[in-house]
mmCIF file of C-alpha atoms in Angstrom:
data_model
loop_
_atom_site.group_PDB
_atom_site.id
_atom_site.type_symbol
_atom_site.label_atom_id
_atom_site.label_comp_id
_atom_site.label_asym_id
_atom_site.label_seq_id
_atom_site.Cartn_x
_atom_site.Cartn_y
_atom_site.Cartn_z
ATOM 1 C CA ALA A 1 0.000 0.000 0.000
ATOM 2 C CA GLN A 2 1.086 3.536 -0.644
ATOM 3 C CA LYS A 3 2.200 5.636 2.286
ATOM 4 C CA VAL A 4 3.883 8.972 2.951
ATOM 5 C CA THR A 5 5.763 9.623 6.176
ATOM 6 C CA GLN A 6 6.809 13.018 7.432
ATOM 7 C CA ALA A 7 8.463 12.152 10.700
ATOM 8 C CA GLN A 8 9.101 15.737 11.743
ATOM 9 C CA THR A 9 5.928 17.056 13.336
ATOM 10 C CA GLU A 10 7.278 20.511 14.090
ATOM 11 C CA ILE A 11 10.564 22.296 13.463
ATOM 12 C CA SER A 12 11.658 25.663 14.809
ATOM 13 C CA VAL A 13 14.566 27.576 13.349
ATOM 14 C CA VAL A 14 15.918 31.062 13.640
ATOM 15 C CA GLU A 15 15.660 33.285 10.614
ATOM 16 C CA LYS A 16 18.453 32.786 8.057
ATOM 17 C CA GLU A 17 19.093 29.224 9.120
ATOM 18 C CA ASP A 18 18.796 26.440 6.560
ATOM 19 C CA VAL A 19 16.196 23.765 7.245
ATOM 20 C CA THR A 20 15.385 20.410 5.631
ATOM 21 C CA LEU A 21 11.962 18.811 5.740
ATOM 22 C CA ASP A 22 11.987 15.049 5.312
ATOM 23 C CA CYS A 23 9.571 12.970 3.275
ATOM 24 C CA VAL A 24 9.731 9.196 2.908
ATOM 25 C CA TYR A 25 7.269 7.324 0.745
ATOM 26 C CA GLU A 26 6.221 3.764 -0.008
ATOM 27 C CA THR A 27 4.759 2.557 -3.255
ATOM 28 C CA ARG A 28 4.811 -0.508 -5.455
ATOM 29 C CA ASP A 29 4.175 1.486 -8.594
ATOM 30 C CA THR A 30 7.009 2.181 -11.005
ATOM 31 C CA THR A 31 5.324 5.332 -12.261
ATOM 32 C CA TYR A 32 4.297 7.830 -9.658
ATOM 33 C CA TYR A 33 4.485 11.491 -8.802
ATOM 34 C CA LEU A 34 5.549 13.314 -5.671
ATOM 35 C CA PHE A 35 4.473 16.765 -4.597
ATOM 36 C CA TRP A 36 5.178 19.363 -1.959
ATOM 37 C CA TYR A 37 2.573 21.840 -0.772
ATOM 38 C CA LYS A 38 2.798 24.774 1.607
ATOM 39 C CA GLN A 39 -0.122 25.682 3.869
ATOM 40 C CA PRO A 40 0.369 29.088 5.498
ATOM 41 C CA PRO A 41 -1.832 30.199 8.400
ATOM 42 C CA SER A 42 -4.399 31.537 5.920
ATOM 43 C CA GLY A 43 -5.256 27.919 5.110
ATOM 44 C CA GLU A 44 -4.818 27.655 1.348
ATOM 45 C CA LEU A 45 -2.539 24.871 0.156
ATOM 46 C CA VAL A 46 -0.030 26.226 -2.318
ATOM 47 C CA PHE A 47 1.603 23.926 -4.844
ATOM 48 C CA LEU A 48 5.407 24.044 -4.724
ATOM 49 C CA ILE A 49 6.762 21.234 -6.860
ATOM 50 C CA ARG A 50 5.941 18.044 -8.725
ATOM 51 C CA ARG A 51 8.455 15.322 -9.476
ATOM 52 C CA ASN A 52 7.857 12.147 -11.470
ATOM 53 C CA SER A 53 9.471 8.844 -10.612
ATOM 54 C CA PHE A 54 11.710 8.836 -13.679
ATOM 55 C CA ASP A 55 13.310 12.167 -12.977
ATOM 56 C CA GLU A 56 15.791 12.051 -10.128
ATOM 57 C CA GLN A 57 17.371 15.365 -10.867
ATOM 58 C CA ASN A 58 17.451 17.680 -7.927
ATOM 59 C CA GLU A 59 15.718 20.981 -8.379
ATOM 60 C CA ILE A 60 16.409 24.438 -7.094
ATOM 61 C CA SER A 61 13.998 27.336 -7.152
ATOM 62 C CA GLY A 62 15.298 30.396 -5.395
ATOM 63 C CA ARG A 63 15.791 29.506 -1.744
ATOM 64 C CA TYR A 64 13.971 26.188 -2.191
ATOM 65 C CA SER A 65 15.602 22.949 -3.261
ATOM 66 C CA TRP A 66 14.412 19.379 -3.468
ATOM 67 C CA ASN A 67 16.400 16.164 -3.257
ATOM 68 C CA PHE A 68 14.718 13.094 -4.759
ATOM 69 C CA GLN A 69 16.379 9.736 -4.097
ATOM 70 C CA LYS A 70 14.605 6.621 -5.291
ATOM 71 C CA SER A 71 17.157 4.391 -3.588
ATOM 72 C CA THR A 72 15.967 5.609 -0.201
ATOM 73 C CA SER A 73 12.399 6.489 -1.273
ATOM 74 C CA SER A 74 12.876 10.025 -0.081
ATOM 75 C CA PHE A 75 11.914 13.419 -1.429
ATOM 76 C CA ASN A 76 13.343 15.988 0.940
ATOM 77 C CA PHE A 77 12.799 19.722 0.832
ATOM 78 C CA THR A 78 15.395 22.293 1.907
ATOM 79 C CA ILE A 79 14.816 25.975 2.538
ATOM 80 C CA THR A 80 18.002 28.011 2.499
ATOM 81 C CA ALA A 81 18.281 31.179 4.549
ATOM 82 C CA SER A 82 14.815 30.749 6.013
ATOM 83 C CA GLN A 83 12.533 33.728 6.495
ATOM 84 C CA VAL A 84 9.599 34.364 8.794
ATOM 85 C CA VAL A 85 7.262 34.139 5.771
ATOM 86 C CA ASP A 86 8.317 30.525 5.365
ATOM 87 C CA SER A 87 6.432 29.675 8.542
ATOM 88 C CA ALA A 88 3.728 27.244 7.488
ATOM 89 C CA VAL A 89 2.755 23.601 7.436
ATOM 90 C CA TYR A 90 4.394 21.711 4.602
ATOM 91 C CA PHE A 91 2.817 18.595 3.143
ATOM 92 C CA CYS A 92 4.439 15.967 0.995
ATOM 93 C CA ALA A 93 2.084 13.950 -1.208
ATOM 94 C CA LEU A 94 2.255 10.880 -3.435
ATOM 95 C CA SER A 95 -0.047 10.214 -6.353
ATOM 96 C CA GLU A 96 -2.031 7.004 -6.291
ATOM 97 C CA PRO A 97 -1.929 4.693 -9.274
ATOM 98 C CA LEU A 98 -2.629 6.186 -12.633
ATOM 99 C CA GLY A 99 -6.270 6.861 -13.309
ATOM 100 C CA THR A 100 -7.418 7.395 -9.735
ATOM 101 C CA TYR A 101 -6.588 11.104 -9.595
ATOM 102 C CA LYS A 102 -5.942 10.942 -5.879
ATOM 103 C CA TYR A 103 -3.138 11.928 -3.557
ATOM 104 C CA ILE A 104 -1.816 10.351 -0.412
ATOM 105 C CA PHE A 105 -0.750 13.132 1.918
ATOM 106 C CA GLY A 106 1.798 12.940 4.661
ATOM 107 C CA THR A 107 0.821 14.279 8.053
ATOM 108 C CA GLY A 108 2.663 17.534 7.470
ATOM 109 C CA THR A 109 5.555 19.316 9.133
ATOM 110 C CA ARG A 110 4.911 22.603 10.878
ATOM 111 C CA LEU A 111 7.829 24.977 10.338
ATOM 112 C CA LYS A 112 8.250 27.955 12.619
ATOM 113 C CA VAL A 113 10.826 30.517 11.615
ATOM 114 C CA LEU A 114 11.656 32.852 14.453
ATOM 115 C CA ALA A 115 12.849 36.397 13.875
ATOM 116 C CA ASP B 1 -6.162 35.330 -12.653
ATOM 117 C CA ALA B 2 -7.401 31.785 -13.016
ATOM 118 C CA MET B 3 -8.210 30.388 -9.649
ATOM 119 C CA VAL B 4 -10.307 28.287 -7.313
ATOM 120 C CA ILE B 5 -12.846 30.245 -5.286
ATOM 121 C CA GLN B 6 -14.695 29.057 -2.224
ATOM 122 C CA ASN B 7 -17.665 30.688 -0.576
ATOM 123 C CA PRO B 8 -18.204 31.484 2.143
ATOM 124 C CA ARG B 9 -14.809 31.605 3.813
ATOM 125 C CA TYR B 10 -16.420 31.119 7.215
ATOM 126 C CA GLN B 11 -19.686 29.350 7.867
ATOM 127 C CA VAL B 12 -21.462 28.871 11.159
ATOM 128 C CA THR B 13 -24.335 26.428 11.302
ATOM 129 C CA GLN B 14 -26.385 24.833 14.003
ATOM 130 C CA PHE B 15 -26.268 21.185 14.911
ATOM 131 C CA GLY B 16 -28.465 19.309 12.444
ATOM 132 C CA LYS B 17 -29.114 22.295 10.166
ATOM 133 C CA PRO B 18 -28.216 21.583 6.533
ATOM 134 C CA VAL B 19 -25.434 23.626 5.047
ATOM 135 C CA THR B 20 -24.015 24.025 1.548
ATOM 136 C CA LEU B 21 -20.495 25.064 0.688
ATOM 137 C CA SER B 22 -19.632 26.200 -2.804
ATOM 138 C CA CYS B 23 -16.593 26.067 -5.020
ATOM 139 C CA SER B 24 -15.984 27.557 -8.429
ATOM 140 C CA GLN B 25 -13.007 27.448 -10.731
ATOM 141 C CA THR B 26 -11.811 29.385 -13.727
ATOM 142 C CA LEU B 27 -9.098 26.879 -14.623
ATOM 143 C CA ASN B 28 -11.425 24.718 -16.737
ATOM 144 C CA HIS B 29 -10.072 21.634 -15.014
ATOM 145 C CA ASN B 30 -11.847 18.330 -15.410
ATOM 146 C CA VAL B 31 -11.342 17.062 -11.879
ATOM 147 C CA MET B 32 -12.713 18.693 -8.749
ATOM 148 C CA TYR B 33 -12.129 17.475 -5.204
ATOM 149 C CA TRP B 34 -13.540 18.081 -1.758
ATOM 150 C CA TYR B 35 -11.321 17.593 1.252
ATOM 151 C CA GLN B 36 -11.998 17.841 4.960
ATOM 152 C CA GLN B 37 -9.139 19.056 7.101
ATOM 153 C CA LYS B 38 -9.217 19.082 10.867
ATOM 154 C CA SER B 39 -6.730 20.902 13.028
ATOM 155 C CA SER B 40 -3.136 19.659 12.702
ATOM 156 C CA GLN B 41 -4.133 16.917 10.297
ATOM 157 C CA ALA B 42 -3.608 16.242 6.621
ATOM 158 C CA PRO B 43 -6.476 16.906 4.233
ATOM 159 C CA LYS B 44 -8.831 13.957 3.966
ATOM 160 C CA LEU B 45 -10.439 13.321 0.605
ATOM 161 C CA LEU B 46 -14.223 13.115 0.756
ATOM 162 C CA PHE B 47 -15.010 12.671 -2.946
ATOM 163 C CA HIS B 48 -14.056 13.874 -6.379
ATOM 164 C CA TYR B 49 -15.568 14.400 -9.791
ATOM 165 C CA TYR B 50 -13.951 13.627 -13.090
ATOM 166 C CA ASP B 51 -16.205 15.660 -15.340
ATOM 167 C CA LYS B 52 -19.631 14.433 -14.256
ATOM 168 C CA ASP B 53 -18.414 11.105 -12.910
ATOM 169 C CA PHE B 54 -18.739 11.088 -9.148
ATOM 170 C CA ASN B 55 -16.297 9.130 -6.990
ATOM 171 C CA ASN B 56 -17.071 8.740 -3.331
ATOM 172 C CA GLU B 57 -14.446 7.654 -0.824
ATOM 173 C CA ALA B 58 -15.457 4.511 1.025
ATOM 174 C CA ASP B 59 -15.257 6.148 4.438
ATOM 175 C CA THR B 60 -17.098 9.365 3.564
ATOM 176 C CA PRO B 61 -20.237 9.532 5.712
ATOM 177 C CA ASP B 62 -23.606 9.512 3.942
ATOM 178 C CA ASN B 63 -24.219 12.851 5.605
ATOM 179 C CA PHE B 64 -21.955 14.404 2.982
ATOM 180 C CA GLN B 65 -23.213 14.855 -0.545
ATOM 181 C CA SER B 66 -21.899 16.698 -3.568
ATOM 182 C CA ARG B 67 -23.206 18.199 -6.760
ATOM 183 C CA ARG B 68 -21.411 19.390 -9.863
ATOM 184 C CA PRO B 69 -23.903 21.100 -12.152
ATOM 185 C CA ASN B 70 -21.243 22.175 -14.650
ATOM 186 C CA THR B 71 -17.490 22.263 -15.152
ATOM 187 C CA SER B 72 -17.019 25.424 -13.133
ATOM 188 C CA PHE B 73 -19.035 24.751 -10.009
ATOM 189 C CA CYS B 74 -19.098 22.115 -7.315
ATOM 190 C CA PHE B 75 -21.090 22.048 -4.075
ATOM 191 C CA LEU B 76 -20.683 20.219 -0.815
ATOM 192 C CA ASP B 77 -23.901 19.568 1.071
ATOM 193 C CA ILE B 78 -23.836 18.475 4.688
ATOM 194 C CA ARG B 79 -27.326 17.252 5.404
ATOM 195 C CA SER B 80 -27.231 17.146 9.200
ATOM 196 C CA PRO B 81 -24.020 18.604 10.553
ATOM 197 C CA GLY B 82 -22.713 17.218 13.786
ATOM 198 C CA LEU B 83 -20.150 18.730 16.102
ATOM 199 C CA GLY B 84 -17.565 16.392 14.610
ATOM 200 C CA ASP B 85 -18.053 17.955 11.186
ATOM 201 C CA ALA B 86 -16.502 21.222 12.291
ATOM 202 C CA ALA B 87 -13.431 21.561 10.098
ATOM 203 C CA MET B 88 -11.848 23.349 7.181
ATOM 204 C CA TYR B 89 -13.291 22.222 3.866
ATOM 205 C CA LEU B 90 -10.983 22.543 0.918
ATOM 206 C CA CYS B 91 -11.912 22.422 -2.735
ATOM 207 C CA ALA B 92 -9.263 21.572 -5.302
ATOM 208 C CA THR B 93 -9.013 21.030 -9.036
ATOM 209 C CA SER B 94 -6.655 19.307 -11.406
ATOM 210 C CA ARG B 95 -6.401 18.510 -15.085
ATOM 211 C CA ALA B 96 -6.974 15.027 -16.383
ATOM 212 C CA PRO B 97 -6.080 12.356 -17.357
ATOM 213 C CA GLY B 98 -3.531 10.777 -15.089
ATOM 214 C CA THR B 99 -2.346 11.629 -11.622
ATOM 215 C CA GLY B 100 0.719 13.568 -12.615
ATOM 216 C CA PHE B 101 -1.019 16.885 -12.463
ATOM 217 C CA GLU B 102 -0.827 19.067 -9.439
ATOM 218 C CA GLN B 103 -3.948 20.061 -7.581
ATOM 219 C CA TYR B 104 -4.890 23.687 -7.138
ATOM 220 C CA PHE B 105 -6.631 24.501 -3.902
ATOM 221 C CA GLY B 106 -9.090 27.152 -2.925
ATOM 222 C CA PRO B 107 -8.719 29.138 0.301
ATOM 223 C CA GLY B 108 -11.094 26.849 2.158
ATOM 224 C CA THR B 109 -14.301 27.286 4.121
ATOM 225 C CA ARG B 110 -14.016 26.996 7.860
ATOM 226 C CA LEU B 111 -17.184 25.413 9.210
ATOM 227 C CA THR B 112 -18.245 25.873 12.795
ATOM 228 C CA VAL B 113 -21.109 23.811 14.213
ATOM 229 C CA THR B 114 -22.837 25.176 17.284
#
């Protein structure tokens, strides 16, 4: 069965520190997609990135970077030089088998960036 | 800007009094979803539509119903809200086919049951 584990329930860092949010997944599918979403206090989930199972290239977008490793079934998310505006709950998600249009969400990691 | 809109943002209803939450989208996406999210938990999928095809999750209570009269609109009806139904309700959309497409979420409706 598919599963997403975000072992870090809550992380607190001081502004300008780097922080990595862990995501470990389980799936028997060979084709799948992984996602990261940010949920700020306002409540709306904001899409950050999608990665398919055949693309293990790491990605960098500004202060955000993602490390996808199939060998360890991990898709970790790093924020460099964190800012107070990064404070939010971050969810990792895995797509279910093709044709079901559904996600499996992790339980989320609450990030608090202190000024 | 293309987006997912939810109304109202905050809804207060009485125990047992039916309530309807609405969602509209300008993205012209085929798939629309309703999620329930309780405090400090991940969103829980209630059901989704692929065009007019309705897909109910096995553990979604019968108390929850949905309607999608056209591509742009989707409604969540809670026939007899209980205290346990107080939550944030999130609407989302995605393109089809396949699961490789990201979902776009609305701002949510926070439901309070008194």
